[in-house]
CSV table of C-alpha atoms in Angstrom, one decimal:
chain,number,residue,atom,x,y,z
B,105,MET,CA,-91.5,-12.1,23.3
B,106,VAL,CA,-93.9,-13.3,26.0
B,107,LEU,CA,-92.8,-12.7,29.5
B,108,GLN,CA,-94.0,-14.6,32.9
B,109,ARG,CA,-94.2,-14.1,36.3
B,110,SER,CA,-91.2,-15.4,37.5
B,111,SER,CA,-91.6,-17.2,41.0
B,112,PRO,CA,-90.1,-16.4,43.8
B,113,MET,CA,-87.0,-18.9,43.7
B,114,ARG,CA,-86.3,-17.6,40.0
B,115,LEU,CA,-86.4,-13.9,41.2
B,116,ALA,CA,-83.8,-14.9,43.8
B,117,ASP,CA,-81.7,-16.6,40.9
B,118,CYS,CA,-81.8,-13.7,39.1
B,119,LEU,CA,-81.3,-11.1,41.6
B,120,ALA,CA,-77.9,-13.7,42.5
B,121,ALA,CA,-76.9,-13.3,39.0
B,122,LEU,CA,-77.1,-9.5,38.9
B,123,ALA,CA,-75.3,-9.2,42.2
B,124,ALA,CA,-72.7,-11.6,40.5
B,125,CYS,CA,-72.4,-8.9,37.3
B,126,LEU,CA,-72.4,-6.0,39.3
B,127,LEU,CA,-69.7,-7.5,41.7
B,128,ILE,CA,-67.6,-8.4,38.0
B,129,ALA,CA,-68.1,-4.8,37.0
B,130,GLY,CA,-67.2,-2.9,40.2
B,131,ASN,CA,-63.6,-5.2,40.1
B,132,GLY,CA,-63.0,-3.6,36.6
B,133,GLY,CA,-64.2,-6.5,34.7
B,134,ALA,CA,-62.6,-9.3,36.9
B,135,ARG,CA,-64.2,-12.0,38.2
B,136,ALA,CA,-65.0,-12.0,41.6
B,137,ALA,CA,-63.3,-14.1,44.2
B,138,ASP,CA,-65.8,-17.0,46.1
B,139,PRO,CA,-67.1,-15.4,48.8
B,140,PRO,CA,-65.4,-16.1,52.3
B,141,ALA,CA,-67.7,-18.4,54.7
B,142,ALA,CA,-70.9,-17.4,56.0
B,143,ALA,CA,-70.3,-15.1,58.8
B,144,PRO,CA,-72.5,-14.9,62.4
B,145,ASP,CA,-75.3,-12.2,61.8
B,146,ALA,CA,-73.6,-10.1,64.4
B,147,ALA,CA,-69.8,-9.8,62.4
B,148,ARG,CA,-71.9,-9.5,59.0
B,149,SER,CA,-73.6,-6.4,60.8
B,150,THR,CA,-70.3,-4.5,61.4
B,151,THR,CA,-69.1,-5.1,57.8
B,152,LEU,CA,-72.3,-3.8,56.3
B,153,ASP,CA,-70.8,-1.9,52.9
B,154,PRO,CA,-71.8,2.0,53.8
B,155,ARG,CA,-72.9,2.8,50.6
B,156,GLU,CA,-75.3,-0.1,51.2
B,157,GLY,CA,-76.6,2.1,54.4
B,158,GLU,CA,-76.8,5.6,52.4
B,159,LEU,CA,-78.5,3.8,49.8
B,160,ARG,CA,-81.2,2.4,52.2
B,161,ARG,CA,-81.3,6.0,54.0
B,162,HIS,CA,-82.8,7.7,50.3
B,163,MET,CA,-84.9,5.0,49.9
B,164,ALA,CA,-86.5,5.3,53.5
B,165,GLU,CA,-86.7,9.4,52.6
B,166,LEU,CA,-88.1,8.8,49.3
B,167,THR,CA,-90.8,6.9,50.9
B,168,ARG,CA,-91.4,9.6,53.7
B,169,ALA,CA,-91.7,12.4,50.3
B,170,TRP,CA,-94.5,10.4,48.9
B,171,GLU,CA,-96.5,9.8,51.7
B,172,THR,CA,-96.5,13.2,53.2
B,173,GLY,CA,-96.6,14.5,49.3
B,174,ASP,CA,-92.8,16.7,49.9
B,175,ARG,CA,-92.1,17.3,46.5
B,176,ALA,CA,-88.9,18.9,47.7
B,177,LEU,CA,-87.4,15.9,49.6
B,178,ALA,CA,-87.9,13.9,46.1
B,179,GLY,CA,-86.9,16.6,44.1
B,180,ARG,CA,-83.7,16.3,45.8
B,181,ILE,CA,-83.3,12.4,45.2
B,182,TYR,CA,-84.5,12.1,41.7
B,183,ALA,CA,-81.9,12.8,38.9
B,184,ASP,CA,-83.2,15.7,36.5
B,185,ASP,CA,-82.7,13.0,33.7
B,186,PHE,CA,-84.9,10.6,35.8
B,187,ILE,CA,-86.7,8.1,33.5
B,188,ASP,CA,-89.7,5.7,35.1
B,189,ILE,CA,-91.5,2.9,33.6
B,190,ALA,CA,-95.1,2.9,35.6
B,191,LEU,CA,-97.0,0.2,36.5
B,192,ASP,CA,-99.2,1.4,33.2
B,193,GLY,CA,-96.1,0.8,31.4
B,194,ALA,CA,-96.1,5.1,30.7
B,195,ARG,CA,-92.9,6.4,30.4
B,196,ARG,CA,-92.5,9.7,32.8
B,197,GLY,CA,-89.7,12.2,33.5
B,198,LYS,CA,-88.9,13.4,36.8
B,199,CYS,CA,-91.3,16.6,36.3
B,200,GLU,CA,-94.2,14.1,35.5
B,201,VAL,CA,-93.4,11.8,38.6
B,202,LEU,CA,-93.2,15.3,41.0
B,203,ASP,CA,-97.0,16.2,39.4
B,204,PHE,CA,-98.2,12.8,41.3
B,205,ILE,CA,-96.8,13.7,44.7
B,206,LEU,CA,-99.6,15.8,46.2
B,207,PRO,CA,-100.1,16.6,49.7
B,208,ALA,CA,-102.8,14.8,51.2
B,209,VAL,CA,-106.1,16.7,51.6
B,210,THR,CA,-107.0,15.0,54.6
B,211,PRO,CA,-105.0,12.4,56.8
B,212,ALA,CA,-107.5,9.7,55.5
B,213,ALA,CA,-106.4,10.4,51.9
B,214,GLN,CA,-102.8,9.7,52.5
B,215,ILE,CA,-100.4,7.3,50.3
B,216,LYS,CA,-99.2,4.7,52.6
B,217,PHE,CA,-96.2,2.6,52.0
B,218,ALA,CA,-95.5,-0.5,53.7
B,219,THR,CA,-91.8,-1.8,52.3
B,220,SER,CA,-91.4,-5.4,52.9
B,221,GLY,CA,-88.2,-7.5,54.0
B,222,HIS,CA,-87.7,-8.4,50.6
B,223,GLN,CA,-85.3,-5.2,49.8
B,224,PHE,CA,-81.9,-5.7,48.5
B,225,VAL,CA,-79.3,-3.5,47.7
B,226,PHE,CA,-76.4,-3.7,45.0
B,227,PRO,CA,-73.8,-1.1,44.9
B,228,ALA,CA,-70.7,-1.5,42.5
B,229,ARG,CA,-68.3,1.7,42.4
B,230,ASP,CA,-71.0,4.4,41.3
B,231,VAL,CA,-73.8,2.6,40.1
B,232,ALA,CA,-76.0,0.9,42.3
B,233,LEU,CA,-79.5,-1.3,42.1
B,234,VAL,CA,-81.9,-1.2,44.7
B,235,THR,CA,-84.8,-4.0,44.2
B,236,TYR,CA,-87.9,-4.1,46.4
B,237,ARG,CA,-91.7,-5.4,47.2
B,238,ASN,CA,-93.8,-2.7,48.0
B,239,ARG,CA,-97.2,-2.3,49.5
B,240,ASP,CA,-99.2,1.2,48.5
B,241,CYS,CA,-102.4,1.9,50.3
B,242,ARG,CA,-104.6,4.9,49.3
B,243,GLN,CA,-108.4,6.2,49.4
B,244,ARG,CA,-110.6,5.2,46.4
B,245,LEU,CA,-113.9,5.6,45.4
B,246,GLU,CA,-114.8,2.0,46.8
B,247,GLY,CA,-112.9,2.3,49.9
B,248,GLU,CA,-109.0,1.9,50.6
B,249,ARG,CA,-107.4,0.3,48.4
B,250,CYS,CA,-104.1,-1.6,48.5
B,251,PHE,CA,-101.9,-3.1,46.2
B,252,ASP,CA,-98.9,-4.9,45.6
B,253,PHE,CA,-95.5,-4.2,43.4
B,254,MET,CA,-91.9,-5.1,42.5
B,255,ALA,CA,-89.7,-2.1,41.8
B,256,SER,CA,-86.4,-1.5,40.8
B,257,GLU,CA,-84.2,1.6,41.0
B,258,THR,CA,-81.0,2.2,39.9
B,259,PHE,CA,-79.2,5.2,41.3
B,260,LEU,CA,-75.6,6.4,40.4
B,261,ARG,CA,-73.0,8.4,41.8
B,262,ARG,CA,-72.9,12.3,41.0
B,263,ARG,CA,-70.2,14.3,42.5
B,264,GLY,CA,-70.1,12.2,45.8
B,265,GLN,CA,-74.2,12.2,45.8
B,266,TRP,CA,-76.4,9.4,45.2
B,267,GLN,CA,-79.2,10.5,42.8
B,268,LEU,CA,-82.1,8.1,41.7
B,269,VAL,CA,-82.3,7.8,37.6
B,270,ALA,CA,-84.3,5.1,36.5
B,271,GLY,CA,-87.3,3.1,37.9
B,272,GLN,CA,-89.7,0.3,37.0
B,273,GLN,CA,-92.3,-1.1,38.2
B,274,SER,CA,-94.1,-4.3,37.8
B,275,MET,CA,-97.8,-5.3,39.7
B,276,ILE,CA,-98.2,-8.6,41.6
B,277,PRO,CA,-101.5,-9.5,41.2
B,278,ALA,CA,-104.1,-9.8,44.5
B,279,ASP,CA,-104.6,-12.9,46.5
B,280,PRO,CA,-108.3,-14.2,44.9
B,281,ALA,CA,-109.9,-13.9,48.6
B,282,THR,CA,-108.8,-10.1,48.7
B,283,ALA,CA,-109.5,-9.6,45.1
B,284,ARG,CA,-113.1,-10.8,45.9
B,285,ARG,CA,-113.8,-8.3,48.7
B,286,GLU,CA,-112.7,-5.3,46.7
B,287,VAL,CA,-115.1,-6.5,43.8
B,288,LEU,CA,-117.8,-6.8,45.6
B,289,ALA,CA,-117.2,-3.7,47.5
B,290,ILE,CA,-117.4,-1.8,43.7
B,291,GLU,CA,-120.7,-3.6,43.3
B,292,ALA,CA,-122.0,-2.3,46.3
B,293,VAL,CA,-120.7,1.3,45.5
B,294,LEU,CA,-122.0,0.8,42.0
B,295,ARG,CA,-125.6,0.0,43.4
B,296,ALA,CA,-125.3,3.0,45.8
B,297,ALA,CA,-124.7,5.5,42.6
B,298,GLN,CA,-127.3,4.3,40.4
B,299,LEU,CA,-129.9,4.9,43.3
B,300,ALA,CA,-128.5,8.4,44.1
B,301,GLY,CA,-128.3,9.5,40.3
B,302,ASN,CA,-124.1,9.7,40.9
B,303,ALA,CA,-122.8,9.8,37.4
B,304,ALA,CA,-119.4,10.7,38.3
B,305,ILE,CA,-118.9,7.6,40.0
B,306,ILE,CA,-120.8,5.1,37.3
B,307,ARG,CA,-118.2,7.0,35.4
B,308,ALA,CA,-115.0,6.5,37.5
B,309,LEU,CA,-115.5,2.8,38.2
B,310,HIS,CA,-116.4,1.7,34.4
B,311,ALA,CA,-113.7,1.2,32.1
B,312,GLU,CA,-113.9,3.5,29.3
B,313,ASN,CA,-114.4,0.9,26.6
B,314,TYR,CA,-117.3,-0.8,28.9
B,315,ARG,CA,-120.7,-2.1,27.2
B,316,LEU,CA,-123.2,-3.2,28.9
B,317,ILE,CA,-125.4,-5.7,27.0
B,318,LEU,CA,-129.2,-5.4,27.6
B,319,ALA,CA,-131.6,-8.4,27.9
B,320,ASP,CA,-133.3,-7.6,24.7
B,321,GLY,CA,-129.6,-7.5,22.9
B,322,ARG,CA,-128.9,-3.6,22.8
B,323,ILE,CA,-125.6,-2.6,23.4
B,324,ILE,CA,-125.2,0.6,25.5
B,325,PRO,CA,-121.6,2.1,25.6
B,326,ARG,CA,-120.5,3.9,28.6
B,327,GLU,CA,-120.8,7.5,28.0
B,328,LYS,CA,-124.5,6.0,27.2
B,329,TRP,CA,-125.3,4.4,30.5
B,330,VAL,CA,-123.1,7.5,32.4
B,331,ALA,CA,-125.8,9.8,30.7
B,332,ASP,CA,-129.0,7.9,31.6
B,333,VAL,CA,-128.1,7.7,35.6
B,334,ARG,CA,-127.2,11.6,35.3
B,335,THR,CA,-130.4,12.5,33.6
B,336,GLY,CA,-132.9,10.3,35.5
B,337,ALA,CA,-133.5,8.1,32.2
B,338,TRP,CA,-132.5,5.5,34.4
B,339,LYS,CA,-133.7,6.2,37.9
B,340,PRO,CA,-134.5,3.0,39.9
B,341,ASP,CA,-136.3,2.9,43.2
B,342,ALA,CA,-134.4,-0.6,44.7
B,343,ILE,CA,-131.6,-2.6,43.6
B,344,ALA,CA,-131.1,-5.8,45.3
B,345,TYR,CA,-128.4,-8.4,44.4
B,346,SER,CA,-128.9,-12.5,45.4
B,347,GLU,CA,-126.8,-15.7,44.4
B,348,GLN,CA,-123.5,-13.5,43.9
B,349,GLU,CA,-120.5,-15.4,43.3
B,350,VAL,CA,-116.8,-14.1,42.4
B,351,ARG,CA,-114.4,-16.0,40.0
B,352,VAL,CA,-110.8,-14.6,40.0
B,353,SER,CA,-108.1,-15.5,37.4
B,354,GLY,CA,-105.0,-13.2,38.1
B,355,ASP,CA,-106.3,-9.8,37.1
B,356,THR,CA,-109.6,-10.5,36.0
B,357,ALA,CA,-112.9,-10.9,38.0
B,358,ILE,CA,-116.0,-12.5,36.3
B,359,VAL,CA,-119.0,-11.6,39.0
B,360,THR,CA,-122.3,-13.8,38.3
B,361,GLY,CA,-125.8,-13.0,40.4
B,362,ILE,CA,-129.3,-12.3,40.4
B,363,ALA,CA,-130.7,-8.5,40.0
B,364,ARG,CA,-134.2,-7.2,40.9
B,365,SER,CA,-134.8,-3.4,39.9
B,366,ASP,CA,-137.9,-1.6,41.1
B,367,TRP,CA,-138.9,1.6,39.5
B,368,HIS,CA,-141.6,3.7,38.3
B,369,ASP,CA,-142.2,4.5,34.4
B,370,LYS,CA,-143.4,7.6,32.6
B,371,GLN,CA,-147.0,7.4,33.4
B,372,GLY,CA,-146.1,6.2,37.4
B,373,ALA,CA,-146.7,3.0,37.2
B,374,PRO,CA,-144.8,0.5,39.4
B,375,GLN,CA,-142.1,-1.3,37.0
B,376,PHE,CA,-139.6,-4.4,38.2
B,377,ALA,CA,-137.2,-6.7,36.1
B,378,ARG,CA,-135.3,-10.0,37.7
B,379,GLU,CA,-132.5,-10.3,35.2
B,380,ARG,CA,-129.4,-13.0,35.8
B,381,TYR,CA,-126.2,-10.4,35.1
B,382,THR,CA,-122.5,-11.6,34.5
B,383,ASP,CA,-120.1,-8.4,35.0
B,384,VAL,CA,-116.4,-8.6,34.1
B,385,TYR,CA,-113.7,-6.4,35.6
B,386,ALA,CA,-109.9,-6.1,35.2
B,387,GLU,CA,-107.4,-4.7,37.3
B,388,ARG,CA,-105.5,-2.0,36.0
B,389,TYR,CA,-102.7,-0.1,37.5
B,390,GLY,CA,-104.1,-0.8,40.9
B,391,ALA,CA,-107.4,-0.6,40.7
B,392,TRP,CA,-110.1,-2.8,39.9
B,393,ARG,CA,-112.7,-1.4,36.7
B,394,LYS,CA,-115.6,-3.0,35.0
B,395,LEU,CA,-115.5,-3.9,31.6
B,396,SER,CA,-119.2,-5.3,30.5
B,397,THR,CA,-122.5,-6.5,31.8
B,398,HIS,CA,-124.3,-8.8,30.2
B,399,LEU,CA,-128.2,-9.2,31.8
B,400,SER,CA,-130.5,-12.1,30.4
B,401,CYS,CA,-134.2,-11.6,31.9
B,402,LEU,CA,-135.8,-13.9,34.0
B,403,GLU,CA,-139.2,-11.9,34.8
B,404,GLY,CA,-141.0,-8.7,34.6
B,405,GLY,CA,-140.1,-5.8,32.5
B,406,CYS,CA,-137.1,-6.4,31.3
């Protein structure tokens, strides 16, 4: 079965249908009566379901726990049998999730969340569903990286207390303009890493299955590329990019341009290569990573 991303209208329809199902469950299986006529906002605010307010407070506390690294606070909200389906599809229990909550080493490294107004709370007896759109911002090698996702959280009331028993997130692709800026930022970081011989950054920003295809047809896997940077087998004196263009389609980005590299060979003679290149990136779990590079020689010692 192929799942397609819902449009905002389809999402609203699904939420409305889900709310109706929960209301039926809350009435012992009987169909809910037609809703009363809409009341002014002021009147509705005085009849807010107290369970909804309680659940919203729990969500605010959970957000604060993640932002400040307060594992104890989060541990009181997550049930011992909590199960989470993360953005990468992994299934994690409470202890595994709590391991991701760490105090920020510096204020700049703090995770920042911004929950939009698209938050819906559906309580029905002792079960409740909370859905919301969230923005996660954190520091990465290429600078601050923000990504948006939709989340659904299921709560159960046990011994008079609401506990979070299940959660699931789905990534929302970045808009093309933002994606282009992020990918070009990574290109700049990788250029600086080559000049500095920083193999750790090279490894971190390339996917595990990355392949570099040279102009002569040779294929270099990621670990060989990382080793060449670490040992100085590839030690450029200068790298300059021109005619860069980024095309984005969903979670894939293609960068084309011209790269000129200058270096000295083993005999100390200056060398250069001017190559047209194509880089392919994929966004995975909130981060862009390079999948492949293909070079075509224009001039020089390619």
